[in-house]
Amino acid sequence: MGLNDLSIEKLRDLLKKKEISVMDIVRDIEAGIAQDDKHELPLNAYINFDINRIKKEAGDLIGNSGKIENTLLKGVPIAIKDLINVIHTPTTCGSNILKNYVSPYDATAITLLKKNGGVPSGKLNMDEFAMGSSNENSYFGAVRNPHDRSKIPGGSSGGPASAVAGNLAVAALGTDTGGSIRQPASMCGVFGIKPTYGRVSRYGLVAYASSFDQIGPITKTVMDGALLLEAVSGYDPKDSTSANVETPVFSDYVGKSIGDLTIGIPDEYFGEGLDDEVRTIVEQGISTLKEAGTGVKRIKLSYTKYAIATYYIIATAEASSNLARFDGIRYGTRYVKTEDLETLYKENRSIGFGDEVKRRILLGTFTLSSGYYDAYYLKAQKARTLIREDFTQAFDEVDIIVTPVSPIPAWDLGQMVDDPLQMYLSDIYTVPVNLAGLPAASVNCGKTSGGLPVGLQLIANHFNESDIFRTASVVEGKVG
Amino acid sequence: MNYETIIGLEIHVQLNTRSKTFCSCSTRYGERPNSHTCPVCLGLPGALPVLNEEVLRKGVTAGIALGCDIAENSVFAWKNYFYPDLPKAYQISQFEFPLNKNGYVLIEDENGREKKIDLTRAHLEEDAGKLIHDEVPKGPSKVDYNRCGVPLLEIVTEPDIRTPEEAYRFLSAVKEILQYTGVSECNMEKGELRVDVNISIRQEGEERFGVKQEIKNMNSFANVKRALEYEIKRQTKILRSGGVLSQETRLFNTNKNATVSMRAKEEAHDYRYFPDPDLVPVVIKSDFIDEIRQKLPELPEARRARFIARYGLTAYDSEILCSSYRIANYFEEACENFSNPKKIANWILSEVMRVLKEEKIEIDQCKVTPQMLRELFDLMEGGTISGKIAKEVFDNMVSTGKSAALIVEEKGLRQVSDRGEIDIVVNDVLIENEKVVSDYRAGKKSAFGYLVGQVMKKTEGKANPKLVNEMLKEKIEK
């Protein structure tokens, strides 16, 4: 057993007592990755793990402050999904078009991570530009699920979830636009939380859909999730959508009583399409919370049925513009030599992007086009408001909404690649949260008979992550 | 059959803030290419914009000066198109909810009547970079992003303009207002003011507009006028011969003095505008607007009126002085507490303007500051130098940048007011010009001027002319 198997909480303790060094952990992670690479079916969780670069980051941290023991994370290495910029490190976004791009700056979340004693350690695989629910859309190859290597790890943060579950990382920062933290966390049996929109700065996070994207932790334990979220949260004047609110000490809420909370169970999340085994496991989770003393109420989130359509219209519209800058002219890969500007754009983008990315760019371009804007984009914005109001009303009655994360557990690699619509529909329980900008987590709630993890989704009102941590730790305590 | 011309303008004017619209990079012109760039204005992956408050302040200032309604809530939007000078492949602009709406500018039409040109809107947006072609013959094109993200105000008029001359007057009025309010230098050589024109022609009495032609990106008012004159001729000729116009975007070729087609309407962009999800809506409180309103500098019209009332200038003189707020400022600084401001005004209108024209410079590049000019006038008023010498001193100041007092001292130009000294010269002149003196005495009064001239010549213009007159008269009329 290596140090890579331990939690942030444990390693923090060992580092504090000076029983281990930062580089001891990094070396164990490196050994873990090397060993996994020899596996017949490697997890393929990393795009880049540059030991020299990590050493430099660790050295800076130890050298700079001299007070690393006073920091929150005390030097624990944290792996980073490869669309969060880390200075002097490649940021590929899982794409061919950025395979050689090296960022000249740190994202604010990384600056805060370092300030709080975290060492950015390697860049993790993902669906290209965070578009996907299975991590099969990466230019750097699909990622596997450590619980069953024939299965997908979920997406788009498949790399982070697989690495943390497979002990190839202590903890990771992922991103969540429509479920990209919660769904892979659920499928890999780890903890993942998408914070309230505005809680963590988006500066330096390569945008997929700006009004949805949030950075958040994927960790082995609820406590680790609390610690890591604390480390990267906070107002950032460089992000106009960042919220100027106090960051609570989330770790103080882990393990606290939930007797004062009322949980809400929305009918719409338990209807057709929900796998029976998943339903049973989620219901067990709800029972656990009841036993811990929460009130339970059935609630209505009537506009849920419009969530998928609404999400895929607005997110792809934003994506079509956000990804327009990738043309191979100023940075990234230029694939053709031509004197014709239009050819340059067409060729670079045709070769540089994968199919799913192209599909979403086309979809977004279409819905924004003159003559279609009102029918699609504008209508979707109205639906978004209704979905948000659904939640506002629900939170008048309850504190935490409890639902499944994914209607089905991890599926076979390749099973849905040719059926994008089916894959989009699997996001039904996660996208409403992003439409409303709410915080939500996935905490492991049990396993199917086939040994596949199933997560429980906990949704709270804006900036009320503390209640999620309280509730998640109860589920974690029961399931173990 | 008579035709009527309908003209509408779109003006892009650079707001003179120190940093760019959405990042802290400098807006300085003429620097090493790409030396004022950062992840934000280069559109690097992950970078986000934050609105510069100064841009908003200048935008609101311009809005007030142009008589606009300032929107309590305005929204930035993405204008999508691909071009290498636009690193994000969208321009952050405003679309549905602009900062300023419903303004107007007053001009005098060609019949001398006041005419109101309505403004549809005046919104904020960021500028793009600059492409540099053929630096090396057949070499690659390069991009300079220093200008990328520099703040612009786009002013759009209603189709209220009817003649090229009205367009010219409107543009001059807008430029004056923007310069006066300090929101832009409007330096057209630096591309700080660019004009797009929409022009259509219809039969007189027709309600519907004719087919619109757009002429893009002109950076001189004279060119705007010439392009419009050309378009009127071109379109009228087509219509008269029974032809049909198709909607086009055209460019004005200054060498040919003609417009040429750039693209047809079918090739026009669909910009796919939608609200910028990275920027929150701009909410403007009424105190913010009130504060700006109170600090709003005097506008050209008001200043012209004040110059006439306070300094006793003619309407014509004050019009010229106020045509540039810098010249108007120069005048007011020079004549502060001076007993005869009209004299200074005349000097600026003749001498200073002549120098600006000769040296092709702006007034703030003139070596003679308002304070220096004032010193020259103080020397004149105090009798240290004569008006004639003052001109000589002024020319010297212009070329050397030295103060008037120093030049007078160095060149010994101080006016001679010593009666004894002048007496000697007067006597010499009378002796040498006996005939002239007798002519004068015989009634040829003009001979007097000649004698004065001779005295001045002998003293190199330094003799006090008043004394010379007095003493000569005394002697020859005795």
mmCIF file of N, CA, C and O in Angstrom, chain A residues 85 101 104-105 197 202-206 210-211 237-241 317-318 321-322 324-326 329-331 341 345 349 365 368-370 373 377, chain B residues 39-40 42-51 78 80 82-90 96 138 143 145 270 272-275 277-280:
data_model
loop_
_atom_site.group_PDB
_atom_site.id
_atom_site.type_symbol
_atom_site.label_atom_id
_atom_site.label_comp_id
_atom_site.label_asym_id
_atom_site.label_seq_id
_atom_site.Cartn_x
_atom_site.Cartn_y
_atom_site.Cartn_z
ATOM 1 N N ASN A 85 -6.005 25.689 -16.477
ATOM 2 C CA ASN A 85 -4.645 26.109 -16.807
ATOM 3 C C ASN A 85 -3.708 26.079 -15.604
ATOM 4 O O ASN A 85 -4.003 26.645 -14.559
ATOM 5 N N TYR A 101 -0.384 22.857 -26.781
ATOM 6 C CA TYR A 101 -0.541 24.174 -26.143
ATOM 7 C C TYR A 101 -0.045 24.133 -24.701
ATOM 8 O O TYR A 101 -0.440 23.282 -23.915
ATOM 9 N N PRO A 104 0.556 29.912 -20.403
ATOM 10 C CA PRO A 104 1.490 30.864 -19.790
ATOM 11 C C PRO A 104 1.007 31.390 -18.442
ATOM 12 O O PRO A 104 1.630 32.283 -17.891
ATOM 13 N N TYR A 105 -0.099 30.873 -17.938
ATOM 14 C CA TYR A 105 -0.586 31.409 -16.665
ATOM 15 C C TYR A 105 -1.360 30.362 -15.874
ATOM 16 O O TYR A 105 -1.776 29.339 -16.414
ATOM 17 N N TYR A 197 -22.700 27.998 -8.691
ATOM 18 C CA TYR A 197 -22.100 28.808 -9.754
ATOM 19 C C TYR A 197 -21.635 30.130 -9.140
ATOM 20 O O TYR A 197 -22.421 30.826 -8.490
ATOM 21 N N ARG A 202 -13.852 31.007 -12.362
ATOM 22 C CA ARG A 202 -13.675 30.320 -13.640
ATOM 23 C C ARG A 202 -12.470 30.858 -14.410
ATOM 24 O O ARG A 202 -12.189 30.394 -15.513
ATOM 25 N N TYR A 203 -11.789 31.859 -13.849
ATOM 26 C CA TYR A 203 -10.655 32.439 -14.581
ATOM 27 C C TYR A 203 -9.581 31.364 -14.774
ATOM 28 O O TYR A 203 -9.070 30.806 -13.808
ATOM 29 N N GLY A 204 -9.270 31.071 -16.005
ATOM 30 C CA GLY A 204 -8.255 30.059 -16.297
ATOM 31 C C GLY A 204 -8.829 28.680 -16.551
ATOM 32 O O GLY A 204 -8.097 27.745 -16.850
ATOM 33 N N LEU A 205 -10.132 28.554 -16.416
ATOM 34 C CA LEU A 205 -10.805 27.315 -16.806
ATOM 35 C C LEU A 205 -11.234 27.497 -18.260
ATOM 36 O O LEU A 205 -11.954 28.453 -18.570
ATOM 37 N N VAL A 206 -10.782 26.619 -19.136
ATOM 38 C CA VAL A 206 -11.123 26.769 -20.553
ATOM 39 C C VAL A 206 -12.629 26.539 -20.698
ATOM 40 O O VAL A 206 -13.139 25.492 -20.323
ATOM 41 N N SER A 210 -20.047 28.841 -20.619
ATOM 42 C CA SER A 210 -19.667 29.768 -19.550
ATOM 43 C C SER A 210 -20.695 29.921 -18.441
ATOM 44 O O SER A 210 -20.331 30.120 -17.291
ATOM 45 N N SER A 211 -21.983 29.856 -18.781
ATOM 46 C CA SER A 211 -22.975 30.117 -17.748
ATOM 47 C C SER A 211 -23.282 28.865 -16.918
ATOM 48 O O SER A 211 -24.153 28.900 -16.048
ATOM 49 N N PRO A 237 -11.756 38.938 -8.476
ATOM 50 C CA PRO A 237 -12.088 40.114 -9.304
ATOM 51 C C PRO A 237 -11.841 39.883 -10.796
ATOM 52 O O PRO A 237 -12.318 40.656 -11.625
ATOM 53 N N LYS A 238 -11.114 38.820 -11.137
ATOM 54 C CA LYS A 238 -10.862 38.548 -12.560
ATOM 55 C C LYS A 238 -12.005 37.779 -13.231
ATOM 56 O O LYS A 238 -11.979 37.532 -14.425
ATOM 57 N N ASP A 239 -12.990 37.367 -12.426
ATOM 58 C CA ASP A 239 -14.148 36.661 -12.980
ATOM 59 C C ASP A 239 -15.406 37.422 -12.563
ATOM 60 O O ASP A 239 -15.796 37.419 -11.397
ATOM 61 N N SER A 240 -16.043 38.092 -13.528
ATOM 62 C CA SER A 240 -17.209 38.929 -13.215
ATOM 63 C C SER A 240 -18.369 38.117 -12.660
ATOM 64 O O SER A 240 -19.261 38.671 -12.024
ATOM 65 N N THR A 241 -18.393 36.813 -12.926
ATOM 66 C CA THR A 241 -19.496 35.988 -12.428
ATOM 67 C C THR A 241 -19.161 35.342 -11.090
ATOM 68 O O THR A 241 -19.936 34.553 -10.559
ATOM 69 N N ALA A 317 -24.883 26.522 -27.667
ATOM 70 C CA ALA A 317 -24.789 27.884 -28.211
ATOM 71 C C ALA A 317 -23.540 28.562 -27.657
ATOM 72 O O ALA A 317 -22.726 29.114 -28.411
ATOM 73 N N GLU A 318 -23.382 28.495 -26.339
ATOM 74 C CA GLU A 318 -22.202 29.109 -25.730
ATOM 75 C C GLU A 318 -20.930 28.437 -26.235
ATOM 76 O O GLU A 318 -19.933 29.099 -26.532
ATOM 77 N N SER A 321 -19.523 29.518 -29.664
ATOM 78 C CA SER A 321 -18.727 30.750 -29.632
ATOM 79 C C SER A 321 -17.420 30.562 -28.871
ATOM 80 O O SER A 321 -16.371 31.034 -29.290
ATOM 81 N N ASN A 322 -17.516 29.879 -27.732
ATOM 82 C CA ASN A 322 -16.312 29.697 -26.914
ATOM 83 C C ASN A 322 -15.207 28.950 -27.659
ATOM 84 O O ASN A 322 -14.028 29.195 -27.454
ATOM 85 N N ALA A 324 -14.795 28.942 -30.884
ATOM 86 C CA ALA A 324 -14.484 29.542 -32.183
ATOM 87 C C ALA A 324 -13.043 30.035 -32.237
ATOM 88 O O ALA A 324 -12.447 30.125 -33.300
ATOM 89 N N ARG A 325 -12.470 30.324 -31.068
ATOM 90 C CA ARG A 325 -11.105 30.874 -31.047
ATOM 91 C C ARG A 325 -10.054 29.828 -31.416
ATOM 92 O O ARG A 325 -8.911 30.189 -31.699
ATOM 93 N N PHE A 326 -10.418 28.569 -31.383
ATOM 94 C CA PHE A 326 -9.421 27.539 -31.691
ATOM 95 C C PHE A 326 -9.341 27.361 -33.203
ATOM 96 O O PHE A 326 -10.159 26.684 -33.808
ATOM 97 N N ILE A 329 -4.292 29.544 -35.444
ATOM 98 C CA ILE A 329 -3.555 30.704 -35.967
ATOM 99 C C ILE A 329 -2.579 31.257 -34.937
ATOM 100 O O ILE A 329 -1.407 31.444 -35.225
ATOM 101 N N ARG A 330 -3.057 31.496 -33.730
ATOM 102 C CA ARG A 330 -2.177 32.098 -32.723
ATOM 103 C C ARG A 330 -1.506 31.061 -31.844
ATOM 104 O O ARG A 330 -0.425 31.278 -31.313
ATOM 105 N N TYR A 331 -2.159 29.956 -31.615
ATOM 106 C CA TYR A 331 -1.601 28.884 -30.782
ATOM 107 C C TYR A 331 -2.309 27.604 -31.185
ATOM 108 O O TYR A 331 -3.273 27.639 -31.966
ATOM 109 N N LEU A 341 -7.418 32.056 -46.401
ATOM 110 C CA LEU A 341 -7.826 32.137 -45.000
ATOM 111 C C LEU A 341 -8.935 31.148 -44.661
ATOM 112 O O LEU A 341 -8.909 30.472 -43.644
ATOM 113 N N TYR A 345 -8.998 28.101 -41.797
ATOM 114 C CA TYR A 345 -9.986 27.885 -40.739
ATOM 115 C C TYR A 345 -10.627 26.511 -40.860
ATOM 116 O O TYR A 345 -10.719 25.753 -39.905
ATOM 117 N N ARG A 349 -9.812 23.400 -38.166
ATOM 118 C CA ARG A 349 -10.891 23.035 -37.259
ATOM 119 C C ARG A 349 -11.468 21.645 -37.590
ATOM 120 O O ARG A 349 -11.897 20.921 -36.697
ATOM 121 N N THR A 365 -24.301 26.647 -33.327
ATOM 122 C CA THR A 365 -24.281 27.632 -34.408
ATOM 123 C C THR A 365 -25.666 27.734 -35.036
ATOM 124 O O THR A 365 -26.166 28.818 -35.320
ATOM 125 N N LEU A 368 -28.295 29.576 -32.819
ATOM 126 C CA LEU A 368 -28.082 31.021 -32.692
ATOM 127 C C LEU A 368 -28.317 31.755 -34.010
ATOM 128 O O LEU A 368 -28.315 32.983 -34.058
ATOM 129 N N SER A 369 -28.511 31.002 -35.079
ATOM 130 C CA SER A 369 -28.590 31.630 -36.392
ATOM 131 C C SER A 369 -29.832 32.501 -36.521
ATOM 132 O O SER A 369 -30.860 32.233 -35.898
ATOM 133 N N SER A 370 -29.675 33.498 -37.352
ATOM 134 C CA SER A 370 -30.768 34.440 -37.549
ATOM 135 C C SER A 370 -31.979 33.682 -38.074
ATOM 136 O O SER A 370 -31.878 32.854 -38.978
ATOM 137 N N TYR A 373 -33.012 31.952 -33.636
ATOM 138 C CA TYR A 373 -32.625 32.396 -32.300
ATOM 139 C C TYR A 373 -33.814 32.412 -31.335
ATOM 140 O O TYR A 373 -33.750 31.869 -30.240
ATOM 141 N N TYR A 377 -32.800 29.505 -28.819
ATOM 142 C CA TYR A 377 -32.019 30.068 -27.714
ATOM 143 C C TYR A 377 -32.897 30.837 -26.720
ATOM 144 O O TYR A 377 -32.826 30.620 -25.511
ATOM 145 N N PRO B 39 -3.332 37.494 -21.502
ATOM 146 C CA PRO B 39 -4.243 36.401 -21.848
ATOM 147 C C PRO B 39 -5.652 36.880 -22.192
ATOM 148 O O PRO B 39 -6.306 36.298 -23.053
ATOM 149 N N VAL B 40 -6.115 37.954 -21.553
ATOM 150 C CA VAL B 40 -7.495 38.397 -21.794
ATOM 151 C C VAL B 40 -7.649 38.967 -23.207
ATOM 152 O O VAL B 40 -8.502 38.523 -23.981
ATOM 153 N N LEU B 42 -5.673 38.690 -25.688
ATOM 154 C CA LEU B 42 -5.260 37.727 -26.721
ATOM 155 C C LEU B 42 -6.267 36.593 -26.839
ATOM 156 O O LEU B 42 -6.137 35.719 -27.688
ATOM 157 N N GLY B 43 -7.257 36.588 -25.959
ATOM 158 C CA GLY B 43 -8.270 35.533 -25.996
ATOM 159 C C GLY B 43 -7.669 34.158 -25.740
ATOM 160 O O GLY B 43 -8.112 33.174 -26.324
ATOM 161 N N LEU B 44 -6.667 34.068 -24.859
ATOM 162 C CA LEU B 44 -6.096 32.747 -24.558
ATOM 163 C C LEU B 44 -7.157 31.897 -23.867
ATOM 164 O O LEU B 44 -8.041 32.420 -23.192
ATOM 165 N N PRO B 45 -7.059 30.576 -24.039
ATOM 166 C CA PRO B 45 -8.056 29.696 -23.426
ATOM 167 C C PRO B 45 -8.164 29.963 -21.918
ATOM 168 O O PRO B 45 -7.144 29.996 -21.227
ATOM 169 N N GLY B 46 -9.384 30.164 -21.458
ATOM 170 C CA GLY B 46 -9.614 30.309 -20.027
ATOM 171 C C GLY B 46 -9.648 31.731 -19.502
ATOM 172 O O GLY B 46 -10.111 31.970 -18.395
ATOM 173 N N ALA B 47 -9.155 32.688 -20.289
ATOM 174 C CA ALA B 47 -9.131 34.070 -19.798
ATOM 175 C C ALA B 47 -10.533 34.678 -19.832
ATOM 176 O O ALA B 47 -11.339 34.325 -20.676
ATOM 177 N N LEU B 48 -10.811 35.589 -18.903
ATOM 178 C CA LEU B 48 -12.142 36.190 -18.802
ATOM 179 C C LEU B 48 -12.058 37.713 -18.770
ATOM 180 O O LEU B 48 -11.108 38.270 -18.230
ATOM 181 N N PRO B 49 -13.070 38.382 -19.324
ATOM 182 C CA PRO B 49 -13.087 39.847 -19.329
ATOM 183 C C PRO B 49 -13.673 40.417 -18.039
ATOM 184 O O PRO B 49 -14.533 39.797 -17.421
ATOM 185 N N VAL B 50 -13.190 41.590 -17.651
ATOM 186 C CA VAL B 50 -13.811 42.349 -16.563
ATOM 187 C C VAL B 50 -13.909 43.787 -17.046
ATOM 188 O O VAL B 50 -12.924 44.355 -17.521
ATOM 189 N N LEU B 51 -15.092 44.376 -16.953
ATOM 190 C CA LEU B 51 -15.305 45.711 -17.524
ATOM 191 C C LEU B 51 -14.531 46.786 -16.755
ATOM 192 O O LEU B 51 -14.601 46.875 -15.534
ATOM 193 N N TRP B 78 -22.042 38.895 -27.578
ATOM 194 C CA TRP B 78 -20.987 38.377 -28.449
ATOM 195 C C TRP B 78 -21.434 38.512 -29.903
ATOM 196 O O TRP B 78 -22.511 38.048 -30.281
ATOM 197 N N ASN B 80 -20.325 37.266 -33.364
ATOM 198 C CA ASN B 80 -19.456 36.172 -33.825
ATOM 199 C C ASN B 80 -19.049 36.298 -35.284
ATOM 200 O O ASN B 80 -19.903 36.404 -36.158
ATOM 201 N N PHE B 82 -15.355 35.098 -37.900
ATOM 202 C CA PHE B 82 -13.963 34.639 -37.939
ATOM 203 C C PHE B 82 -13.100 35.643 -38.690
ATOM 204 O O PHE B 82 -13.406 36.009 -39.821
ATOM 205 N N TYR B 83 -12.054 36.105 -38.071
ATOM 206 C CA TYR B 83 -11.050 36.907 -38.756
ATOM 207 C C TYR B 83 -9.800 36.929 -37.876
ATOM 208 O O TYR B 83 -9.924 36.980 -36.658
ATOM 209 N N PRO B 84 -8.619 36.889 -38.489
ATOM 210 C CA PRO B 84 -7.412 36.753 -37.647
ATOM 211 C C PRO B 84 -7.168 37.937 -36.698
ATOM 212 O O PRO B 84 -6.432 37.785 -35.734
ATOM 213 N N ASP B 85 -7.788 39.102 -36.966
ATOM 214 C CA ASP B 85 -7.562 40.221 -36.041
ATOM 215 C C ASP B 85 -8.471 40.135 -34.813
ATOM 216 O O ASP B 85 -8.410 40.971 -33.926
ATOM 217 N N LEU B 86 -9.316 39.114 -34.777
ATOM 218 C CA LEU B 86 -10.288 38.968 -33.689
ATOM 219 C C LEU B 86 -9.987 37.656 -32.946
ATOM 220 O O LEU B 86 -10.518 36.606 -33.300
ATOM 221 N N PRO B 87 -9.156 37.709 -31.914
ATOM 222 C CA PRO B 87 -8.615 36.457 -31.355
ATOM 223 C C PRO B 87 -9.636 35.531 -30.711
ATOM 224 O O PRO B 87 -9.416 34.334 -30.650
ATOM 225 N N LYS B 88 -10.753 36.050 -30.218
ATOM 226 C CA LYS B 88 -11.748 35.162 -29.615
ATOM 227 C C LYS B 88 -12.731 34.652 -30.663
ATOM 228 O O LYS B 88 -13.560 33.816 -30.380
ATOM 229 N N ALA B 89 -12.641 35.208 -31.867
ATOM 230 C CA ALA B 89 -13.599 34.940 -32.946
ATOM 231 C C ALA B 89 -14.987 35.461 -32.591
ATOM 232 O O ALA B 89 -15.979 35.081 -33.189
ATOM 233 N N TYR B 90 -15.061 36.274 -31.562
ATOM 234 C CA TYR B 90 -16.247 37.093 -31.339
ATOM 235 C C TYR B 90 -15.780 38.419 -30.753
ATOM 236 O O TYR B 90 -14.747 38.490 -30.102
ATOM 237 N N GLU B 96 -28.873 44.064 -28.104
ATOM 238 C CA GLU B 96 -30.271 44.325 -27.775
ATOM 239 C C GLU B 96 -30.431 45.432 -26.727
ATOM 240 O O GLU B 96 -31.380 46.193 -26.768
ATOM 241 N N LYS B 138 5.392 39.483 -50.657
ATOM 242 C CA LYS B 138 4.997 38.069 -50.740
ATOM 243 C C LYS B 138 5.161 37.332 -49.409
ATOM 244 O O LYS B 138 5.023 36.112 -49.350
ATOM 245 N N VAL B 143 -0.180 39.919 -37.425
ATOM 246 C CA VAL B 143 -1.235 40.559 -36.652
ATOM 247 C C VAL B 143 -0.638 41.251 -35.439
ATOM 248 O O VAL B 143 0.185 40.663 -34.736
ATOM 249 N N TYR B 145 -1.860 42.826 -31.961
ATOM 250 C CA TYR B 145 -3.033 42.849 -31.083
ATOM 251 C C TYR B 145 -3.004 43.993 -30.063
ATOM 252 O O TYR B 145 -3.785 43.990 -29.128
ATOM 253 N N ASP B 270 -23.908 36.548 -40.662
ATOM 254 C CA ASP B 270 -24.910 36.379 -39.618
ATOM 255 C C ASP B 270 -24.095 36.351 -38.331
ATOM 256 O O ASP B 270 -23.370 35.393 -38.063
ATOM 257 N N ARG B 272 -24.833 36.137 -35.244
ATOM 258 C CA ARG B 272 -25.292 35.260 -34.158
ATOM 259 C C ARG B 272 -25.071 35.905 -32.773
ATOM 260 O O ARG B 272 -24.484 35.320 -31.878
ATOM 261 N N TYR B 273 -25.543 37.122 -32.635
ATOM 262 C CA TYR B 273 -25.417 37.820 -31.344
ATOM 263 C C TYR B 273 -26.107 37.045 -30.227
ATOM 264 O O TYR B 273 -27.199 36.526 -30.420
ATOM 265 N N PHE B 274 -25.492 36.985 -29.080
ATOM 266 C CA PHE B 274 -26.228 36.564 -27.878
ATOM 267 C C PHE B 274 -25.533 37.139 -26.646
ATOM 268 O O PHE B 274 -24.368 37.521 -26.713
ATOM 269 N N PRO B 275 -26.256 37.236 -25.528
ATOM 270 C CA PRO B 275 -25.712 37.926 -24.353
ATOM 271 C C PRO B 275 -24.419 37.279 -23.859
ATOM 272 O O PRO B 275 -24.327 36.053 -23.776
ATOM 273 N N PRO B 277 -22.072 35.610 -21.618
ATOM 274 C CA PRO B 277 -22.278 34.928 -20.339
ATOM 275 C C PRO B 277 -21.146 35.167 -19.334
ATOM 276 O O PRO B 277 -21.271 34.809 -18.174
ATOM 277 N N ASP B 278 -20.053 35.790 -19.791
ATOM 278 C CA ASP B 278 -18.932 36.048 -18.883
ATOM 279 C C ASP B 278 -19.062 37.375 -18.149
ATOM 280 O O ASP B 278 -18.336 37.629 -17.190
ATOM 281 N N LEU B 279 -19.934 38.246 -18.649
ATOM 282 C CA LEU B 279 -20.073 39.561 -18.027
ATOM 283 C C LEU B 279 -21.488 39.706 -17.493
ATOM 284 O O LEU B 279 -22.450 39.370 -18.170
ATOM 285 N N VAL B 280 -21.608 40.216 -16.310
ATOM 286 C CA VAL B 280 -22.943 40.429 -15.750
ATOM 287 C C VAL B 280 -23.522 41.690 -16.385
ATOM 288 O O VAL B 280 -22.775 42.548 -16.854
#
